[in-house]
PDB file of C-alpha atoms in Angstrom:
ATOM      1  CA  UNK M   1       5.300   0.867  -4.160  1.00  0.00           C
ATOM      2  CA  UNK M   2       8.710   1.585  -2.265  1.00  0.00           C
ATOM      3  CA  UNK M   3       6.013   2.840   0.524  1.00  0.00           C
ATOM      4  CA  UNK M   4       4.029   0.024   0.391  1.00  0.00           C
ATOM      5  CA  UNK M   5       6.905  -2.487   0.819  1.00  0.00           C
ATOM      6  CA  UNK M   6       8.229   0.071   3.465  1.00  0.00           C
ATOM      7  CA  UNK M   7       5.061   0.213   5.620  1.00  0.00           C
ATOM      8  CA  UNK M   8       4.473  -3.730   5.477  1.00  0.00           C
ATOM      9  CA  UNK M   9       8.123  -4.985   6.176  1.00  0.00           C
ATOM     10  CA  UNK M  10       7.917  -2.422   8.762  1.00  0.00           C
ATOM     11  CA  UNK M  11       4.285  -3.995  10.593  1.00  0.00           C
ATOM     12  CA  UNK M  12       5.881  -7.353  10.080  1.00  0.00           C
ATOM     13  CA  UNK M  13       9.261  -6.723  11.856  1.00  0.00           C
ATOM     14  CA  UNK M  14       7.673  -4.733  14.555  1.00  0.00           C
ATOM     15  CA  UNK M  15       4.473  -6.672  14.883  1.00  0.00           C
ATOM     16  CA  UNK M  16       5.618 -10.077  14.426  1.00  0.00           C
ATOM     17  CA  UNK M  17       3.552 -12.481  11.535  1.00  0.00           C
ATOM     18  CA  UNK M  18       0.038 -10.791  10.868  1.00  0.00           C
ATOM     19  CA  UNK M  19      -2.472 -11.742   7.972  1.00  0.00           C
ATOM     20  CA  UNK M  20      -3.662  -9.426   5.606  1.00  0.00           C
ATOM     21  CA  UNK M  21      -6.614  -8.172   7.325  1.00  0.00           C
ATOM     22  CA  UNK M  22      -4.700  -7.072  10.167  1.00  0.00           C
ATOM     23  CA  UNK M  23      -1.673  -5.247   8.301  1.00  0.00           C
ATOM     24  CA  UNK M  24      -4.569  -3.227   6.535  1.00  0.00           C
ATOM     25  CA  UNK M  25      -6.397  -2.267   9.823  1.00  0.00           C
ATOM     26  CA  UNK M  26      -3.275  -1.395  10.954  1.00  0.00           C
ATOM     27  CA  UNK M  27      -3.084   1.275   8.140  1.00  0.00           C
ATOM     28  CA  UNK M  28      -6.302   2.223   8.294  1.00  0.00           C
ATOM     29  CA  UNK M  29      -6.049   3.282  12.178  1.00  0.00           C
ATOM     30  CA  UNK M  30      -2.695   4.550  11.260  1.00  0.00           C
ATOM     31  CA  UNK M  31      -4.036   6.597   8.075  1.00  0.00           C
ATOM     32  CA  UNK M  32      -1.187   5.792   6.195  1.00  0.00           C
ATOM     33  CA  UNK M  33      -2.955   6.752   3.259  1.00  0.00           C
ATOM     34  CA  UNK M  34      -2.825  10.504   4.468  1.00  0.00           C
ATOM     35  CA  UNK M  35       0.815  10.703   5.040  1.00  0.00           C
ATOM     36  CA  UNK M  36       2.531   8.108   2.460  1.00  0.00           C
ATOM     37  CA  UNK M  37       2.146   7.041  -0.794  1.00  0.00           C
ATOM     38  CA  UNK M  38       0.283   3.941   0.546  1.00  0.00           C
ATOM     39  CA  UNK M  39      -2.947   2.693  -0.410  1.00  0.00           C
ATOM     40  CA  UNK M  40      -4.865   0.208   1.992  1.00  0.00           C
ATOM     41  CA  UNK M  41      -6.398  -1.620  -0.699  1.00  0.00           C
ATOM     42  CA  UNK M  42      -3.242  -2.568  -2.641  1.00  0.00           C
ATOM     43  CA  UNK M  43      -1.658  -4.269   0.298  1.00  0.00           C
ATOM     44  CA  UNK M  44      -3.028  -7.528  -0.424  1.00  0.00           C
ATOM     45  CA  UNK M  45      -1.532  -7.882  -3.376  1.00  0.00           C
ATOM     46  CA  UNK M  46       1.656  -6.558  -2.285  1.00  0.00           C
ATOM     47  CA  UNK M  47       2.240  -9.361  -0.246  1.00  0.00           C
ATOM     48  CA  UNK M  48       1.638 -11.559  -2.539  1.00  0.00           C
ATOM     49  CA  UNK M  49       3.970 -10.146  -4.349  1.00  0.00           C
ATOM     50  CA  UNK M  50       6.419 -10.106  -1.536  1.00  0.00           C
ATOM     51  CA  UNK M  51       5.988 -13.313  -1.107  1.00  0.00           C
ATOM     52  CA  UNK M  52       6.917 -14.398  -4.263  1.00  0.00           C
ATOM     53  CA  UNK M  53      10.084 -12.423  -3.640  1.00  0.00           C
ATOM     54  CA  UNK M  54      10.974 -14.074  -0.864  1.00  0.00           C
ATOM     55  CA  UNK M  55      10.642 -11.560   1.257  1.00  0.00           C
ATOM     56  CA  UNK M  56       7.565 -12.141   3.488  1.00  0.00           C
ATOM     57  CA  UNK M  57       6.676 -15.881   3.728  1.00  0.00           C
ATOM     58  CA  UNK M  58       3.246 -17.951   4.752  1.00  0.00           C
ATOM     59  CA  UNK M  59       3.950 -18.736   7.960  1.00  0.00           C
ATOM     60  CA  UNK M  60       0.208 -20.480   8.592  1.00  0.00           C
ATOM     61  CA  UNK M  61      -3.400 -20.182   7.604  1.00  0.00           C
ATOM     62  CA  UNK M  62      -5.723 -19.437  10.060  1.00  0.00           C
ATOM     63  CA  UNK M  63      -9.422 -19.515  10.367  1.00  0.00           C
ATOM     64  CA  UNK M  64     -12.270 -18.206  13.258  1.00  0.00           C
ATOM     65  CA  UNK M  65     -15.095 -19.523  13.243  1.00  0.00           C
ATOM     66  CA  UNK M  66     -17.360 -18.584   9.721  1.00  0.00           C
ATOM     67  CA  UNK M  67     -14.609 -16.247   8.493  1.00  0.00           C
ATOM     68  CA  UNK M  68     -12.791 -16.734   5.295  1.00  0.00           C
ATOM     69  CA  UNK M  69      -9.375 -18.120   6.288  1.00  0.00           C
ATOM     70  CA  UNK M  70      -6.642 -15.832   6.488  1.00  0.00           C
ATOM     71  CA  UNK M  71      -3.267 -16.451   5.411  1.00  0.00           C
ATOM     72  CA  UNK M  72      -0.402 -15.295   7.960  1.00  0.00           C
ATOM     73  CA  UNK M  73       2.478 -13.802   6.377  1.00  0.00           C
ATOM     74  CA  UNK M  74       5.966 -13.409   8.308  1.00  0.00           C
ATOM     75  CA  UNK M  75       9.051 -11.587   7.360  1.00  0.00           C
ATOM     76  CA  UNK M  76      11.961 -13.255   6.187  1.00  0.00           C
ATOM     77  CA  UNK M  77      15.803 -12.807   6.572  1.00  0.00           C
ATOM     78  CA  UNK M  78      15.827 -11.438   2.997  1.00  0.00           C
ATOM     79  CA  UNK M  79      12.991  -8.873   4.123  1.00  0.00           C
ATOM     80  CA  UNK M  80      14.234  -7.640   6.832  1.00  0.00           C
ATOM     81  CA  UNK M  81      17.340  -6.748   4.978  1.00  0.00           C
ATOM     82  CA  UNK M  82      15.277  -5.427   2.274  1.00  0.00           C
ATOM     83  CA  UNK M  83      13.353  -3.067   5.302  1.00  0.00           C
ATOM     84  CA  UNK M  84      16.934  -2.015   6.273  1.00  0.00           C
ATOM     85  CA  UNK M  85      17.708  -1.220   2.681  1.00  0.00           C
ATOM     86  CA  UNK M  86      14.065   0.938   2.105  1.00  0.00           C
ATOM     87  CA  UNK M  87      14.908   2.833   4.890  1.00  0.00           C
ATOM     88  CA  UNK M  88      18.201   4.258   4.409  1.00  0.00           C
ATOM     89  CA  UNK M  89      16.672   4.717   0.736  1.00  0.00           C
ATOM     90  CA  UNK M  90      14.321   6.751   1.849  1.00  0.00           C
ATOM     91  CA  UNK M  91      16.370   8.724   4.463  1.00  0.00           C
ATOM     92  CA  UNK M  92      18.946   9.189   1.860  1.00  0.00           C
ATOM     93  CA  UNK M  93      16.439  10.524  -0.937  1.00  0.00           C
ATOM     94  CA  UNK M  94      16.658  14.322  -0.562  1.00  0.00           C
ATOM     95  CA  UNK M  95      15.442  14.886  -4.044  1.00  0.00           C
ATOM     96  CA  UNK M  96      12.440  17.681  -4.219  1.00  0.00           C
ATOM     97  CA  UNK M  97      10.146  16.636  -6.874  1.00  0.00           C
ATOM     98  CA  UNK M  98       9.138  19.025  -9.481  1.00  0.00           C
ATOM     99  CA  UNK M  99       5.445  19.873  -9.349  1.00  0.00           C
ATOM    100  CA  UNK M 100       3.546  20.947 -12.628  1.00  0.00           C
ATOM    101  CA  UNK M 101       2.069  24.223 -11.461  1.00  0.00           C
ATOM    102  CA  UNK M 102       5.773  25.195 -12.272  1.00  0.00           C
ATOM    103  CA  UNK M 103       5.283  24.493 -15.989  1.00  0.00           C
ATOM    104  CA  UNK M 104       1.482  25.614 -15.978  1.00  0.00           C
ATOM    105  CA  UNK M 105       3.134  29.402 -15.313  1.00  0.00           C
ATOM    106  CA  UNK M 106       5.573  29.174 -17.525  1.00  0.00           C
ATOM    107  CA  UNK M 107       2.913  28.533 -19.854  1.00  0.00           C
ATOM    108  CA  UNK M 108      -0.353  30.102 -18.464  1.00  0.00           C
ATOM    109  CA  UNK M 109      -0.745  32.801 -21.201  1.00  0.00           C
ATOM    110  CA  UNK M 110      -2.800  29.858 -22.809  1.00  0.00           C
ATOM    111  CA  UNK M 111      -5.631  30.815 -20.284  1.00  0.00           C
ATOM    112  CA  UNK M 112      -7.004  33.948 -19.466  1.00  0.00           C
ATOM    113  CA  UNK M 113      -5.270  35.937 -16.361  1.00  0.00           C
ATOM    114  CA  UNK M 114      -8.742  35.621 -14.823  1.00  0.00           C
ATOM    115  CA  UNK M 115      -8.723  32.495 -15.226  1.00  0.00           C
ATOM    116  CA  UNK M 116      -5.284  31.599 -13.989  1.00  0.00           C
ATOM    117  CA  UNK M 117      -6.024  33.561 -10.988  1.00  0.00           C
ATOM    118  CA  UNK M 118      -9.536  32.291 -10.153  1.00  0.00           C
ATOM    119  CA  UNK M 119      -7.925  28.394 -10.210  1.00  0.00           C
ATOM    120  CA  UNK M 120      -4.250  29.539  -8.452  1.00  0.00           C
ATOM    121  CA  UNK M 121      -7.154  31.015  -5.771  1.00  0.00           C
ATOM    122  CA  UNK M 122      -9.105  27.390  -5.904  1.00  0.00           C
ATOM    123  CA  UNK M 123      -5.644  25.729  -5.414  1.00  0.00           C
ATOM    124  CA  UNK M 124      -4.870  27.464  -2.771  1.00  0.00           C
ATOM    125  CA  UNK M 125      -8.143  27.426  -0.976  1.00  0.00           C
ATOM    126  CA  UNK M 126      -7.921  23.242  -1.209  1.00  0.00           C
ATOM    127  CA  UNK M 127      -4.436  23.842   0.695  1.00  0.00           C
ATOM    128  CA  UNK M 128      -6.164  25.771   3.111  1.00  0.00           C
ATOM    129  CA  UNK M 129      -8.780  22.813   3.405  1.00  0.00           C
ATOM    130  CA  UNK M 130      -6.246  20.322   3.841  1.00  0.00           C
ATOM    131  CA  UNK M 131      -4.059  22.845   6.444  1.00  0.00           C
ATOM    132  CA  UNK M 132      -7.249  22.765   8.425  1.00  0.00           C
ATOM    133  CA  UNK M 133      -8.034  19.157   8.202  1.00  0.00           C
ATOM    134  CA  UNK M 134      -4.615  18.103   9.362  1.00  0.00           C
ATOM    135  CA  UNK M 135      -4.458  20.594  12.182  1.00  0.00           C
ATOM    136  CA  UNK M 136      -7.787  19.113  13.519  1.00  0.00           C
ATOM    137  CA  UNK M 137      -6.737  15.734  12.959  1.00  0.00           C
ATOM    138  CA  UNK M 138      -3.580  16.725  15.007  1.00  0.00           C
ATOM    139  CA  UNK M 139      -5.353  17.938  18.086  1.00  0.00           C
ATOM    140  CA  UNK M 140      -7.847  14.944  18.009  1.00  0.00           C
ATOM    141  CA  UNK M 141      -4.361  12.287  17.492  1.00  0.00           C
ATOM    142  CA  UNK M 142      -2.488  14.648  20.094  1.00  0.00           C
ATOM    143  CA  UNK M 143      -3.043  12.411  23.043  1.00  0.00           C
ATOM    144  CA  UNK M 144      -2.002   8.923  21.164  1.00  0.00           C
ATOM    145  CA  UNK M 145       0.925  10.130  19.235  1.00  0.00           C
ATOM    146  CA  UNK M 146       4.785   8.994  20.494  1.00  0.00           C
ATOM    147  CA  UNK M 147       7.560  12.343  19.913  1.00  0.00           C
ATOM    148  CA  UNK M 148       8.317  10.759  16.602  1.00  0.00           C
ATOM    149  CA  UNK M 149       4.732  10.851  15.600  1.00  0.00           C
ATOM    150  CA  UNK M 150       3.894  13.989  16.776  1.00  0.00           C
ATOM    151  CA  UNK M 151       7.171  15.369  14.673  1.00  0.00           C
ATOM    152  CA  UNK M 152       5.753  13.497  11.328  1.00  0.00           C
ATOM    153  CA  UNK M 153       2.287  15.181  11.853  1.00  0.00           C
ATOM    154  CA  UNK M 154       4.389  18.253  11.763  1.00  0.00           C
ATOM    155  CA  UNK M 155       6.331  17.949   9.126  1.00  0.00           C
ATOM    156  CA  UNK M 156       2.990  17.480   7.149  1.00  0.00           C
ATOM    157  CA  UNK M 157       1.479  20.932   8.627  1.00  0.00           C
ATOM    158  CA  UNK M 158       4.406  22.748   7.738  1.00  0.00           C
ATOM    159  CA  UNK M 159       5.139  21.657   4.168  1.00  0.00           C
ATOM    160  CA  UNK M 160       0.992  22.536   3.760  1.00  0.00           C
ATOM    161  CA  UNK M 161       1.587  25.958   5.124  1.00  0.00           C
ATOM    162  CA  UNK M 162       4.315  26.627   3.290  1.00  0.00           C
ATOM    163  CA  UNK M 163       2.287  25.328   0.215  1.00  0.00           C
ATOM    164  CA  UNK M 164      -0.190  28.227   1.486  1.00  0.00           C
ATOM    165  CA  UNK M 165       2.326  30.618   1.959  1.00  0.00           C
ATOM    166  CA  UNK M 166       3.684  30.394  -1.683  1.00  0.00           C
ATOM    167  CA  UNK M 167       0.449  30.444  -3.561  1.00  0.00           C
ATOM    168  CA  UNK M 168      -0.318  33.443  -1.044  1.00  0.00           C
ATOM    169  CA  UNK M 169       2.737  35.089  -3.010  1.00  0.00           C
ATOM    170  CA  UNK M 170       1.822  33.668  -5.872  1.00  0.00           C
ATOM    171  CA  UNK M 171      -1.838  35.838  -5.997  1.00  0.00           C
ATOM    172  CA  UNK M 172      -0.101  38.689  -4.964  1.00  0.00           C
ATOM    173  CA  UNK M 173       2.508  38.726  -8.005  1.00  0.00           C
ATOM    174  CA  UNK M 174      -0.553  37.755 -10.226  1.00  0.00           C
ATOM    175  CA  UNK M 175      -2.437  40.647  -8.855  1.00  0.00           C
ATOM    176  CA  UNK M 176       0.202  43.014  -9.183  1.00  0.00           C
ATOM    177  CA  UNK M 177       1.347  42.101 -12.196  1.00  0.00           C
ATOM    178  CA  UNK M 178       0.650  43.643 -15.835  1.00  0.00           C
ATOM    179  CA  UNK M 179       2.860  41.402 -18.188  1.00  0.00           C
ATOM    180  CA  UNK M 180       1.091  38.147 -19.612  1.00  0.00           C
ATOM    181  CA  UNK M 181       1.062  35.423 -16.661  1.00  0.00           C
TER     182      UNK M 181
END
């Protein structure tokens, strides 16, 4: 949700007041839903929820022509300090979250080594998938990307190639080894 909150304080105070509709094309051209924890779908209600907060308030409805009208949210004083709070959260969370496969070796003697190795191989292959999706995506974005941009696409190549890297290591140690996995 921090995300969320993050993405749509951050269209309002850059954008100005925007409805709905317009805050979720916004994430769908941006893809937000590739590179943050942020779900196009869910943004309607998040406003709502925002505004009920006091942090994003109706600022008009509007209507064009046949269209269902469209309510026009704007951020408040009390959201744009909450958008200056989100982000020095964020930029001050350094915490590396634990990820399961940790546990499933610890514990992978449950399953047969083939077994283990056949789905470390799938996993890996699917971060191979996703290495080559992003760098194609990067090449295509390449020419509409600011620095700052280009430097987040990055950041998501490298953290999937050093996802590729380790499981690399990983099938290695698992082919190598003779103890229980």
């Amino acid at each position: 949700m921090r995300a969320t909150r993050l993405f749509i304080l951050g269209a309002l105070a850059d954008g100005g007041p925007m409805h709905g509709h317009k805050i979720r094309a916004a994430a769908q051209m941006d893809r937000v839903e590739l590179w943050a924890d942020v779900k196009p779908g869910s943004l309607y209600g998040a406003l709502r929820r925002m505004a009920d907060e006091g942090i994003v308030e109706v600022v008009r409805t509007e209507q064009e022509g046949n269209l269902p009208a469209r309510t026009v949210y704007g951020i408040t004083d009390k959201g744009r300090t909450e958008l200056v709070s989100l982000i020095r959260s964020v930029l001050a969370d350094t915490k590396l979250r634990p990820d399961p496969i940790q546990v499933v070796l610890l514990h992978g003697g449950a399953i047969s080594p083939d077994e283990l190795h056949m789905a470390i191989q799938q996993r890996r292959d699917a971060y191979a998938t996703q290495l080559h999706f992003w760098r194609t995506l990067r090449v295509a974005a390449q020419p509409h990307l600011t620095r700052l941009e280009a430097v987040a696409f990055d950041y998501t190549l490298m953290r999937l190639e050093t996802e590729l890297a380790w499981h690399d290591r990983l099938i290695a140690e698992l082919a190598n080894t003779t103890e229980p996995a």
